[in-house]
mmCIF file of C-alpha atoms and ligand atoms in Angstrom:
data_model
loop_
_atom_site.group_PDB
_atom_site.id
_atom_site.type_symbol
_atom_site.label_atom_id
_atom_site.label_comp_id
_atom_site.label_asym_id
_atom_site.label_seq_id
_atom_site.Cartn_x
_atom_site.Cartn_y
_atom_site.Cartn_z
ATOM 1 C CA MET A 1 -24.811 -19.590 0.832
ATOM 2 C CA SER A 2 -26.266 -18.542 4.287
ATOM 3 C CA LYS A 3 -26.089 -15.446 4.954
ATOM 4 C CA PRO A 4 -23.829 -14.879 8.467
ATOM 5 C CA ILE A 5 -25.314 -13.150 11.817
ATOM 6 C CA CYS A 6 -24.031 -9.453 11.593
ATOM 7 C CA TYR A 7 -22.858 -7.167 14.442
ATOM 8 C CA SER A 8 -22.839 -3.381 14.419
ATOM 9 C CA THR A 9 -18.898 -2.047 14.393
ATOM 10 C CA LYS A 10 -18.658 2.276 14.854
ATOM 11 C CA ALA A 11 -16.676 3.344 11.864
ATOM 12 C CA TYR A 12 -15.585 6.284 9.101
ATOM 13 C CA SER A 13 -17.075 6.765 6.271
ATOM 14 C CA ALA A 14 -17.892 9.143 3.303
ATOM 15 C CA THR A 15 -21.258 9.600 1.990
ATOM 16 C CA GLY A 16 -20.327 10.794 -1.549
ATOM 17 C CA ALA A 17 -17.168 12.216 -3.689
ATOM 18 C CA THR A 18 -17.526 15.499 -2.030
ATOM 19 C CA ALA A 19 -18.612 14.988 1.050
ATOM 20 C CA PRO A 20 -16.454 14.946 4.418
ATOM 21 C CA LEU A 21 -15.859 11.517 6.585
ATOM 22 C CA GLY A 22 -17.734 11.114 9.792
ATOM 23 C CA PRO A 23 -19.123 8.945 11.891
ATOM 24 C CA THR A 24 -21.741 5.837 11.716
ATOM 25 C CA SER A 25 -21.805 2.422 12.448
ATOM 26 C CA ILE A 26 -21.389 -0.690 9.648
ATOM 27 C CA GLU A 27 -22.780 -4.258 9.805
ATOM 28 C CA ARG A 28 -20.076 -7.015 10.385
ATOM 29 C CA ARG A 29 -20.438 -10.275 9.773
ATOM 30 C CA GLN A 30 -20.179 -12.104 12.924
ATOM 31 C CA PRO A 31 -17.158 -15.490 12.354
ATOM 32 C CA THR A 32 -18.144 -18.203 10.326
ATOM 33 C CA PRO A 33 -15.909 -21.177 11.020
ATOM 34 C CA THR A 34 -12.638 -19.777 8.934
ATOM 35 C CA ASP A 35 -13.353 -16.207 9.538
ATOM 36 C CA VAL A 36 -10.544 -14.356 12.335
ATOM 37 C CA GLN A 37 -13.045 -11.180 14.206
ATOM 38 C CA ILE A 38 -10.387 -8.487 14.633
ATOM 39 C CA GLN A 39 -10.235 -5.528 16.844
ATOM 40 C CA ILE A 40 -8.398 -2.597 14.775
ATOM 41 C CA GLN A 41 -5.641 -1.070 16.873
ATOM 42 C CA TYR A 42 -3.981 1.156 13.893
ATOM 43 C CA CYS A 43 -4.817 2.305 10.368
ATOM 44 C CA GLY A 44 -2.737 3.781 7.716
ATOM 45 C CA VAL A 45 -3.443 6.104 5.317
ATOM 46 C CA CYS A 46 -3.220 5.503 1.925
ATOM 47 C CA HIS A 47 -3.552 7.935 -1.426
ATOM 48 C CA SER A 48 -5.685 5.315 -2.659
ATOM 49 C CA ASP A 49 -8.018 5.777 0.507
ATOM 50 C CA LEU A 50 -8.485 9.568 -0.919
ATOM 51 C CA HIS A 51 -8.904 8.340 -4.508
ATOM 52 C CA PHE A 52 -12.234 6.210 -3.881
ATOM 53 C CA ALA A 53 -13.853 8.897 -1.574
ATOM 54 C CA ARG A 54 -13.394 10.576 -3.941
ATOM 55 C CA ASN A 55 -14.918 8.404 -6.479
ATOM 56 C CA GLU A 56 -11.707 9.657 -8.459
ATOM 57 C CA TRP A 57 -11.224 5.923 -10.322
ATOM 58 C CA GLY A 58 -15.385 5.809 -10.818
ATOM 59 C CA PHE A 59 -16.121 2.858 -8.911
ATOM 60 C CA THR A 60 -16.713 3.968 -4.897
ATOM 61 C CA GLN A 61 -20.291 2.697 -3.782
ATOM 62 C CA TYR A 62 -21.260 4.953 -1.184
ATOM 63 C CA PRO A 63 -21.239 4.862 2.143
ATOM 64 C CA ALA A 64 -17.587 4.147 1.261
ATOM 65 C CA VAL A 65 -14.405 3.477 4.735
ATOM 66 C CA PRO A 66 -11.545 3.446 3.341
ATOM 67 C CA GLY A 67 -8.458 1.547 4.790
ATOM 68 C CA HIS A 68 -6.489 -1.159 4.176
ATOM 69 C CA GLU A 69 -3.245 -0.873 6.054
ATOM 70 C CA ILE A 70 -5.359 -2.664 9.108
ATOM 71 C CA VAL A 71 -2.893 -3.799 12.444
ATOM 72 C CA GLY A 72 -4.645 -5.321 15.323
ATOM 73 C CA LYS A 73 -5.688 -7.750 18.220
ATOM 74 C CA VAL A 74 -7.663 -10.950 17.478
ATOM 75 C CA THR A 75 -10.858 -11.283 19.659
ATOM 76 C CA ALA A 76 -12.437 -14.169 17.992
ATOM 77 C CA ILE A 77 -11.948 -17.562 15.349
ATOM 78 C CA GLY A 78 -14.270 -19.163 13.956
ATOM 79 C CA SER A 79 -13.919 -23.115 14.776
ATOM 80 C CA GLY A 80 -12.279 -24.302 12.137
ATOM 81 C CA VAL A 81 -9.189 -21.234 12.150
ATOM 82 C CA LYS A 82 -5.916 -23.175 12.473
ATOM 83 C CA LYS A 83 -3.051 -19.952 12.372
ATOM 84 C CA PHE A 84 -4.266 -17.737 14.796
ATOM 85 C CA LYS A 85 -5.122 -17.695 18.294
ATOM 86 C CA VAL A 86 -7.609 -15.020 20.340
ATOM 87 C CA GLY A 87 -5.366 -12.300 21.347
ATOM 88 C CA GLU A 88 -2.734 -12.768 19.025
ATOM 89 C CA THR A 89 -1.596 -9.231 16.467
ATOM 90 C CA VAL A 90 -2.375 -9.519 13.338
ATOM 91 C CA GLY A 91 -2.467 -7.564 10.044
ATOM 92 C CA VAL A 92 -5.213 -7.520 7.058
ATOM 93 C CA GLY A 93 -3.569 -5.252 3.793
ATOM 94 C CA CYS A 94 -5.328 -4.846 0.241
ATOM 95 C CA LEU A 95 -7.031 -7.493 0.180
ATOM 96 C CA ILE A 96 -10.014 -9.547 2.016
ATOM 97 C CA ASP A 97 -10.277 -12.742 -0.389
ATOM 98 C CA SER A 98 -9.818 -13.588 -3.590
ATOM 99 C CA CYS A 99 -11.284 -16.884 -5.800
ATOM 100 C CA ARG A 100 -8.921 -19.242 -4.710
ATOM 101 C CA THR A 101 -8.494 -21.202 -8.186
ATOM 102 C CA CYS A 102 -7.354 -18.785 -10.921
ATOM 103 C CA PRO A 103 -3.553 -20.073 -12.284
ATOM 104 C CA ASN A 104 -2.431 -15.828 -10.213
ATOM 105 C CA CYS A 105 -4.653 -17.450 -6.767
ATOM 106 C CA ARG A 106 -3.159 -20.685 -7.018
ATOM 107 C CA SER A 107 0.157 -19.372 -8.244
ATOM 108 C CA GLY A 108 0.590 -17.099 -4.674
ATOM 109 C CA LEU A 109 -0.288 -13.366 -6.638
ATOM 110 C CA GLU A 110 -3.713 -13.131 -5.454
ATOM 111 C CA GLN A 111 -3.766 -9.248 -6.732
ATOM 112 C CA TYR A 112 -3.391 -10.682 -9.831
ATOM 113 C CA CYS A 113 -6.830 -12.669 -9.783
ATOM 114 C CA ASP A 114 -8.766 -13.024 -12.455
ATOM 115 C CA LEU A 115 -11.079 -11.897 -10.526
ATOM 116 C CA GLY A 116 -10.115 -7.913 -10.554
ATOM 117 C CA MET A 117 -10.497 -6.270 -7.072
ATOM 118 C CA ALA A 118 -12.936 -8.067 -6.016
ATOM 119 C CA GLY A 119 -11.463 -8.944 -2.750
ATOM 120 C CA GLY A 120 -11.112 -5.178 -2.152
ATOM 121 C CA THR A 121 -10.674 -5.065 1.378
ATOM 122 C CA TYR A 122 -12.782 -1.979 0.526
ATOM 123 C CA GLY A 123 -14.538 -1.353 -2.758
ATOM 124 C CA GLY A 124 -14.830 -5.390 -3.529
ATOM 125 C CA THR A 125 -17.832 -7.678 -3.031
ATOM 126 C CA ASP A 126 -18.725 -9.011 0.237
ATOM 127 C CA LYS A 127 -19.062 -11.698 -0.793
ATOM 128 C CA TYR A 128 -21.789 -13.219 1.986
ATOM 129 C CA PHE A 129 -23.924 -9.741 1.058
ATOM 130 C CA GLY A 130 -22.963 -8.871 -2.244
ATOM 131 C CA THR A 131 -22.499 -5.624 -0.701
ATOM 132 C CA PRO A 132 -19.469 -3.755 -1.166
ATOM 133 C CA THR A 133 -17.088 -4.333 1.149
ATOM 134 C CA LEU A 134 -16.204 -1.668 3.918
ATOM 135 C CA GLY A 135 -12.792 -1.216 5.223
ATOM 136 C CA GLY A 136 -10.387 0.103 7.900
ATOM 137 C CA TYR A 137 -11.475 3.183 9.642
ATOM 138 C CA ALA A 138 -13.451 1.085 11.702
ATOM 139 C CA GLN A 139 -13.438 -0.443 15.494
ATOM 140 C CA SER A 140 -13.625 -3.749 14.040
ATOM 141 C CA ILE A 141 -13.627 -6.111 10.725
ATOM 142 C CA VAL A 142 -13.871 -10.007 9.850
ATOM 143 C CA VAL A 143 -11.383 -11.307 7.687
ATOM 144 C CA THR A 144 -10.882 -15.214 6.202
ATOM 145 C CA GLU A 145 -7.852 -16.966 8.278
ATOM 146 C CA ASP A 146 -6.457 -17.054 4.733
ATOM 147 C CA PHE A 147 -5.868 -13.184 4.080
ATOM 148 C CA VAL A 148 -4.955 -12.425 7.427
ATOM 149 C CA LEU A 149 -0.992 -12.231 8.465
ATOM 150 C CA ARG A 150 1.255 -12.433 11.370
ATOM 151 C CA ILE A 151 3.102 -9.683 12.732
ATOM 152 C CA PRO A 152 6.714 -9.518 14.446
ATOM 153 C CA ALA A 153 6.571 -9.118 17.912
ATOM 154 C CA ASN A 154 9.391 -6.910 17.826
ATOM 155 C CA LEU A 155 8.234 -3.811 15.277
ATOM 156 C CA ASP A 156 5.561 -0.960 16.848
ATOM 157 C CA LEU A 157 2.709 -1.834 15.927
ATOM 158 C CA ALA A 158 0.800 1.523 15.169
ATOM 159 C CA ALA A 159 4.532 2.363 12.310
ATOM 160 C CA THR A 160 3.748 -1.188 11.034
ATOM 161 C CA ALA A 161 0.389 -0.483 9.585
ATOM 162 C CA PRO A 162 1.089 0.919 6.006
ATOM 163 C CA LEU A 163 3.829 -1.831 5.839
ATOM 164 C CA LEU A 164 0.069 -3.800 4.509
ATOM 165 C CA CYS A 165 0.369 -1.337 1.209
ATOM 166 C CA ALA A 166 3.192 0.795 0.783
ATOM 167 C CA GLY A 167 5.865 -2.073 1.893
ATOM 168 C CA ILE A 168 4.398 -4.374 0.099
ATOM 169 C CA THR A 169 3.719 -2.424 -3.456
ATOM 170 C CA THR A 170 7.307 -0.930 -2.841
ATOM 171 C CA TYR A 171 8.924 -4.413 -2.339
ATOM 172 C CA SER A 172 7.411 -6.314 -4.473
ATOM 173 C CA PRO A 173 8.322 -4.953 -7.507
ATOM 174 C CA LEU A 174 12.115 -4.522 -6.284
ATOM 175 C CA ARG A 175 12.349 -8.581 -4.980
ATOM 176 C CA HIS A 176 10.176 -9.234 -8.437
ATOM 177 C CA TRP A 177 13.300 -7.341 -10.974
ATOM 178 C CA LYS A 178 16.100 -9.059 -8.543
ATOM 179 C CA VAL A 179 17.142 -5.558 -7.608
ATOM 180 C CA GLY A 180 20.465 -5.752 -5.369
ATOM 181 C CA PRO A 181 23.965 -5.205 -4.866
ATOM 182 C CA GLY A 182 25.583 -3.888 -7.814
ATOM 183 C CA HIS A 183 22.637 -2.077 -9.100
ATOM 184 C CA THR A 184 21.733 1.887 -9.271
ATOM 185 C CA VAL A 185 18.758 2.273 -8.299
ATOM 186 C CA GLY A 186 16.122 5.373 -9.171
ATOM 187 C CA ILE A 187 13.443 6.106 -6.313
ATOM 188 C CA VAL A 188 11.275 8.810 -7.554
ATOM 189 C CA GLY A 189 8.893 10.964 -5.051
ATOM 190 C CA LEU A 190 9.547 10.901 -1.295
ATOM 191 C CA GLY A 191 5.993 10.296 -0.152
ATOM 192 C CA GLY A 192 4.172 7.391 1.798
ATOM 193 C CA LEU A 193 5.473 5.010 -0.793
ATOM 194 C CA GLY A 194 8.572 6.407 -2.290
ATOM 195 C CA HIS A 195 10.372 6.226 1.626
ATOM 196 C CA MET A 196 9.500 2.625 2.094
ATOM 197 C CA GLY A 197 11.070 2.253 -1.485
ATOM 198 C CA VAL A 198 14.529 3.837 -0.487
ATOM 199 C CA LYS A 199 14.016 1.875 3.017
ATOM 200 C CA PHE A 200 13.624 -1.277 0.729
ATOM 201 C CA ALA A 201 16.215 -0.603 -1.704
ATOM 202 C CA LYS A 202 18.787 0.400 0.409
ATOM 203 C CA ALA A 203 17.927 -3.003 2.805
ATOM 204 C CA PHE A 204 18.614 -5.129 -0.820
ATOM 205 C CA GLY A 205 21.593 -3.496 -1.086
ATOM 206 C CA ALA A 206 21.601 -1.712 -4.301
ATOM 207 C CA HIS A 207 22.802 2.284 -4.567
ATOM 208 C CA VAL A 208 19.214 4.374 -4.568
ATOM 209 C CA VAL A 209 19.384 7.918 -6.098
ATOM 210 C CA LEU A 210 15.927 10.578 -4.939
ATOM 211 C CA PHE A 211 14.350 12.104 -7.047
ATOM 212 C CA THR A 212 12.642 14.888 -5.796
ATOM 213 C CA THR A 213 10.511 17.857 -6.755
ATOM 214 C CA SER A 214 11.593 19.193 -3.243
ATOM 215 C CA PRO A 215 14.766 19.993 -2.609
ATOM 216 C CA GLY A 216 13.974 20.751 0.928
ATOM 217 C CA LYS A 217 13.948 16.512 0.992
ATOM 218 C CA ALA A 218 17.802 15.931 0.468
ATOM 219 C CA ALA A 219 18.775 15.950 3.891
ATOM 220 C CA ASP A 220 16.118 13.620 4.846
ATOM 221 C CA ALA A 221 16.598 11.264 2.202
ATOM 222 C CA LYS A 222 19.457 9.880 3.188
ATOM 223 C CA ARG A 223 18.754 9.401 6.907
ATOM 224 C CA LEU A 224 16.369 6.956 5.027
ATOM 225 C CA GLY A 225 18.987 5.900 3.265
ATOM 226 C CA ALA A 226 19.192 7.269 -0.082
ATOM 227 C CA HIS A 227 23.191 7.397 -1.646
ATOM 228 C CA GLU A 228 22.948 10.412 -3.382
ATOM 229 C CA VAL A 229 19.753 12.810 -4.458
ATOM 230 C CA VAL A 230 18.628 14.177 -7.475
ATOM 231 C CA VAL A 231 16.577 17.913 -7.994
ATOM 232 C CA SER A 232 13.873 16.301 -10.432
ATOM 233 C CA THR A 233 13.159 19.861 -11.813
ATOM 234 C CA ASP A 234 16.884 20.735 -12.245
ATOM 235 C CA ALA A 235 17.637 20.194 -15.854
ATOM 236 C CA ALA A 236 21.092 19.413 -15.408
ATOM 237 C CA GLN A 237 21.296 17.427 -13.067
ATOM 238 C CA MET A 238 18.313 15.360 -15.171
ATOM 239 C CA ALA A 239 20.998 15.707 -17.708
ATOM 240 C CA ALA A 240 23.771 14.430 -16.368
ATOM 241 C CA ARG A 241 21.833 11.025 -14.989
ATOM 242 C CA ALA A 242 20.733 9.797 -17.997
ATOM 243 C CA GLY A 243 21.812 6.248 -18.844
ATOM 244 C CA THR A 244 22.934 5.368 -15.278
ATOM 245 C CA CYS A 245 19.852 3.261 -13.291
ATOM 246 C CA ASP A 246 19.574 -0.197 -14.022
ATOM 247 C CA PHE A 247 15.729 0.558 -12.531
ATOM 248 C CA ILE A 248 13.245 2.966 -11.715
ATOM 249 C CA LEU A 249 10.373 2.929 -8.645
ATOM 250 C CA ASP A 250 8.352 5.387 -9.347
ATOM 251 C CA ALA A 251 6.415 6.507 -6.698
ATOM 252 C CA VAL A 252 3.958 8.873 -7.536
ATOM 253 C CA SER A 253 0.345 9.092 -7.379
ATOM 254 C CA ALA A 254 0.322 12.525 -9.468
ATOM 255 C CA ALA A 255 0.091 13.469 -13.029
ATOM 256 C CA HIS A 256 3.976 13.857 -13.813
ATOM 257 C CA ASP A 257 6.542 13.579 -16.971
ATOM 258 C CA LEU A 258 7.564 9.598 -17.015
ATOM 259 C CA ASN A 259 10.034 10.681 -20.477
ATOM 260 C CA ALA A 260 12.397 11.964 -18.661
ATOM 261 C CA TYR A 261 12.490 9.047 -16.524
ATOM 262 C CA LEU A 262 12.736 6.471 -18.610
ATOM 263 C CA ASN A 263 15.834 8.168 -19.998
ATOM 264 C CA LEU A 264 17.140 7.299 -16.584
ATOM 265 C CA LEU A 265 17.859 3.795 -17.735
ATOM 266 C CA LYS A 266 20.549 2.104 -18.921
ATOM 267 C CA ARG A 267 19.899 -0.216 -21.531
ATOM 268 C CA ASP A 268 17.655 -3.246 -20.430
ATOM 269 C CA GLY A 269 16.108 -0.972 -17.541
ATOM 270 C CA HIS A 270 13.057 -1.248 -16.155
ATOM 271 C CA MET A 271 11.035 1.767 -14.908
ATOM 272 C CA VAL A 272 7.763 0.445 -12.902
ATOM 273 C CA LEU A 273 5.078 2.156 -12.116
ATOM 274 C CA VAL A 274 2.656 1.814 -8.300
ATOM 275 C CA GLY A 275 1.389 5.281 -8.062
ATOM 276 C CA ALA A 276 -1.586 5.595 -9.629
ATOM 277 C CA PRO A 277 -2.565 8.894 -11.455
ATOM 278 C CA PRO A 278 -5.673 9.369 -12.445
ATOM 279 C CA GLU A 279 -4.840 10.848 -15.671
ATOM 280 C CA PRO A 280 -3.275 8.591 -18.461
ATOM 281 C CA ALA A 281 0.217 9.721 -18.827
ATOM 282 C CA PRO A 282 1.239 10.065 -22.431
ATOM 283 C CA VAL A 283 4.683 7.433 -23.100
ATOM 284 C CA ALA A 284 7.248 8.382 -25.965
ATOM 285 C CA SER A 285 8.510 5.639 -28.195
ATOM 286 C CA PHE A 286 11.658 6.707 -28.098
ATOM 287 C CA PRO A 287 13.055 6.502 -24.666
ATOM 288 C CA LEU A 288 12.237 2.726 -25.074
ATOM 289 C CA ILE A 289 13.398 1.811 -28.089
ATOM 290 C CA MET A 290 17.241 3.448 -28.147
ATOM 291 C CA ARG A 291 18.126 1.335 -25.192
ATOM 292 C CA ARG A 292 15.818 -1.422 -25.266
ATOM 293 C CA ARG A 293 14.554 0.077 -21.999
ATOM 294 C CA SER A 294 10.696 -1.646 -20.337
ATOM 295 C CA LEU A 295 7.823 0.221 -18.539
ATOM 296 C CA SER A 296 5.729 -1.658 -15.993
ATOM 297 C CA GLY A 297 3.726 -1.933 -13.361
ATOM 298 C CA SER A 298 3.280 -3.397 -9.962
ATOM 299 C CA LEU A 299 0.143 -4.217 -8.005
ATOM 300 C CA ILE A 300 0.407 -4.709 -4.163
ATOM 301 C CA GLY A 301 2.116 -7.899 -3.565
ATOM 302 C CA GLY A 302 0.234 -11.665 -2.633
ATOM 303 C CA LEU A 303 -0.511 -12.705 0.535
ATOM 304 C CA PRO A 304 3.025 -14.939 1.027
ATOM 305 C CA GLU A 305 4.974 -12.012 -0.621
ATOM 306 C CA THR A 306 3.028 -9.886 1.815
ATOM 307 C CA GLN A 307 3.803 -12.244 4.616
ATOM 308 C CA GLU A 308 7.777 -12.533 3.433
ATOM 309 C CA MET A 309 8.021 -8.468 3.676
ATOM 310 C CA LEU A 310 6.513 -8.678 7.149
ATOM 311 C CA ASP A 311 9.163 -11.850 8.359
ATOM 312 C CA PHE A 312 12.003 -9.501 6.054
ATOM 313 C CA CYS A 313 11.287 -5.929 8.200
ATOM 314 C CA GLY A 314 10.769 -7.959 11.325
ATOM 315 C CA GLN A 315 13.981 -9.074 10.776
ATOM 316 C CA HIS A 316 16.201 -5.844 9.552
ATOM 317 C CA GLY A 317 13.788 -3.470 11.870
ATOM 318 C CA ILE A 318 12.108 -1.838 9.218
ATOM 319 C CA THR A 319 8.757 0.663 9.555
ATOM 320 C CA CYS A 320 7.129 3.290 7.845
ATOM 321 C CA ASP A 321 7.872 7.014 9.073
ATOM 322 C CA ILE A 322 4.714 7.958 10.405
ATOM 323 C CA GLU A 323 2.261 10.663 11.931
ATOM 324 C CA MET A 324 -0.767 9.631 14.403
ATOM 325 C CA ILE A 325 -3.913 11.426 14.022
ATOM 326 C CA ARG A 326 -7.178 10.643 15.614
ATOM 327 C CA MET A 327 -10.124 9.721 13.639
ATOM 328 C CA ASP A 328 -11.913 12.894 13.015
ATOM 329 C CA GLY A 329 -8.422 14.178 12.341
ATOM 330 C CA ILE A 330 -8.688 12.443 8.942
ATOM 331 C CA ASN A 331 -10.647 15.361 6.331
ATOM 332 C CA THR A 332 -7.754 17.648 7.642
ATOM 333 C CA ALA A 333 -5.236 14.692 6.885
ATOM 334 C CA TYR A 334 -6.653 14.146 2.951
ATOM 335 C CA GLU A 335 -5.616 18.199 2.670
ATOM 336 C CA ARG A 336 -2.890 17.495 3.949
ATOM 337 C CA MET A 337 -1.759 14.648 1.579
ATOM 338 C CA LEU A 338 -2.697 16.612 -1.129
ATOM 339 C CA LYS A 339 0.098 18.879 -0.248
ATOM 340 C CA SER A 340 2.463 16.518 0.113
ATOM 341 C CA ASP A 341 2.431 17.293 3.748
ATOM 342 C CA VAL A 342 3.469 14.176 5.266
ATOM 343 C CA LYS A 343 6.210 12.277 6.962
ATOM 344 C CA TYR A 344 5.563 9.768 5.855
ATOM 345 C CA ARG A 345 2.026 8.441 6.315
ATOM 346 C CA PHE A 346 -1.017 9.376 8.566
ATOM 347 C CA VAL A 347 -1.612 6.600 10.575
ATOM 348 C CA ILE A 348 -5.223 6.858 12.629
ATOM 349 C CA ASP A 349 -5.280 5.820 16.445
ATOM 350 C CA LEU A 350 -8.390 3.312 16.099
ATOM 351 C CA ALA A 351 -8.751 3.998 20.283
ATOM 352 C CA THR A 352 -10.150 7.824 19.465
ATOM 353 C CA LEU A 353 -12.818 6.728 16.910
ATOM 354 C CA THR A 354 -15.413 6.410 20.191
HETATM 355 ZN ZN1 ZN B 1 -3.283 1.678 -0.430
HETATM 356 ZN ZN1 ZN B 2 -8.116 -15.888 -8.708
#
């Protein structure tokens, strides 16, 4: 494959695991015939960005540019692009490519591509240059049209950005396990992921129980759609819930005890992990075998389901609850995110990257 011509764009990068993020300039390819060039207006701040910038998963190469909750305007298209026009509002999530040929890709489940996360928006491998892909903390990005998404026009654009990761990460498992009316659904943790889990589970018609370590979050959880709130550090409240949930979405990104939650499932209930703490967690056999319960994981969603989720959000007026920050506020935002001091997602206004 011949290497395309490049242009430079302003970005924010980490230069090492302990270095704060700072301004830089990066190279993007000029659009090839199948590419869409996007001027990034907003980019959400995912907990994965922080894990990645600080090399907490062990595969980060520097300089690293995080960001995979990207929305903006199309500024140029390649000669063969069919789906998008210049000026249109579009989104890019956690994937910018995949092999397109493995059974998972052919099923529209590109997130489970046999090549792993090689097509990741950041930390993947750029197929033109062989270098690590660079994410959305930047003024511009170029993505093949098959991995660009349409954004419903009626939604607030900044509050739409986190749907591209936090939204699809919670939407996909709730859909896969067919959560709906008559189900009692537990959502563990009221952060960036959890607050979207509450909104989607409510929209799908389930009875939603929010589990949190923070009693102070109860009123907000109910505002977001939870029918009940359980303080997970209160042993009596947890014991009263044993065997009551059909499904549990565990959205916690820090180390915590899974067994306490498995015990809350009914017979044949499913618990799904969507947070990604760096440390392994011990799982006891007893809570699983006693009621044929199962424990699974789920990774974002494929391109067809991500578009379905965005369209569903457009129809139901669902967006994320966000706090807008300037690009130079990212290091402070990371520190606040570690203290769960955000309601519920930071979004960077890329107009402040000058
Ligand atoms: Zn993410
Ligand atoms: Zn594949």
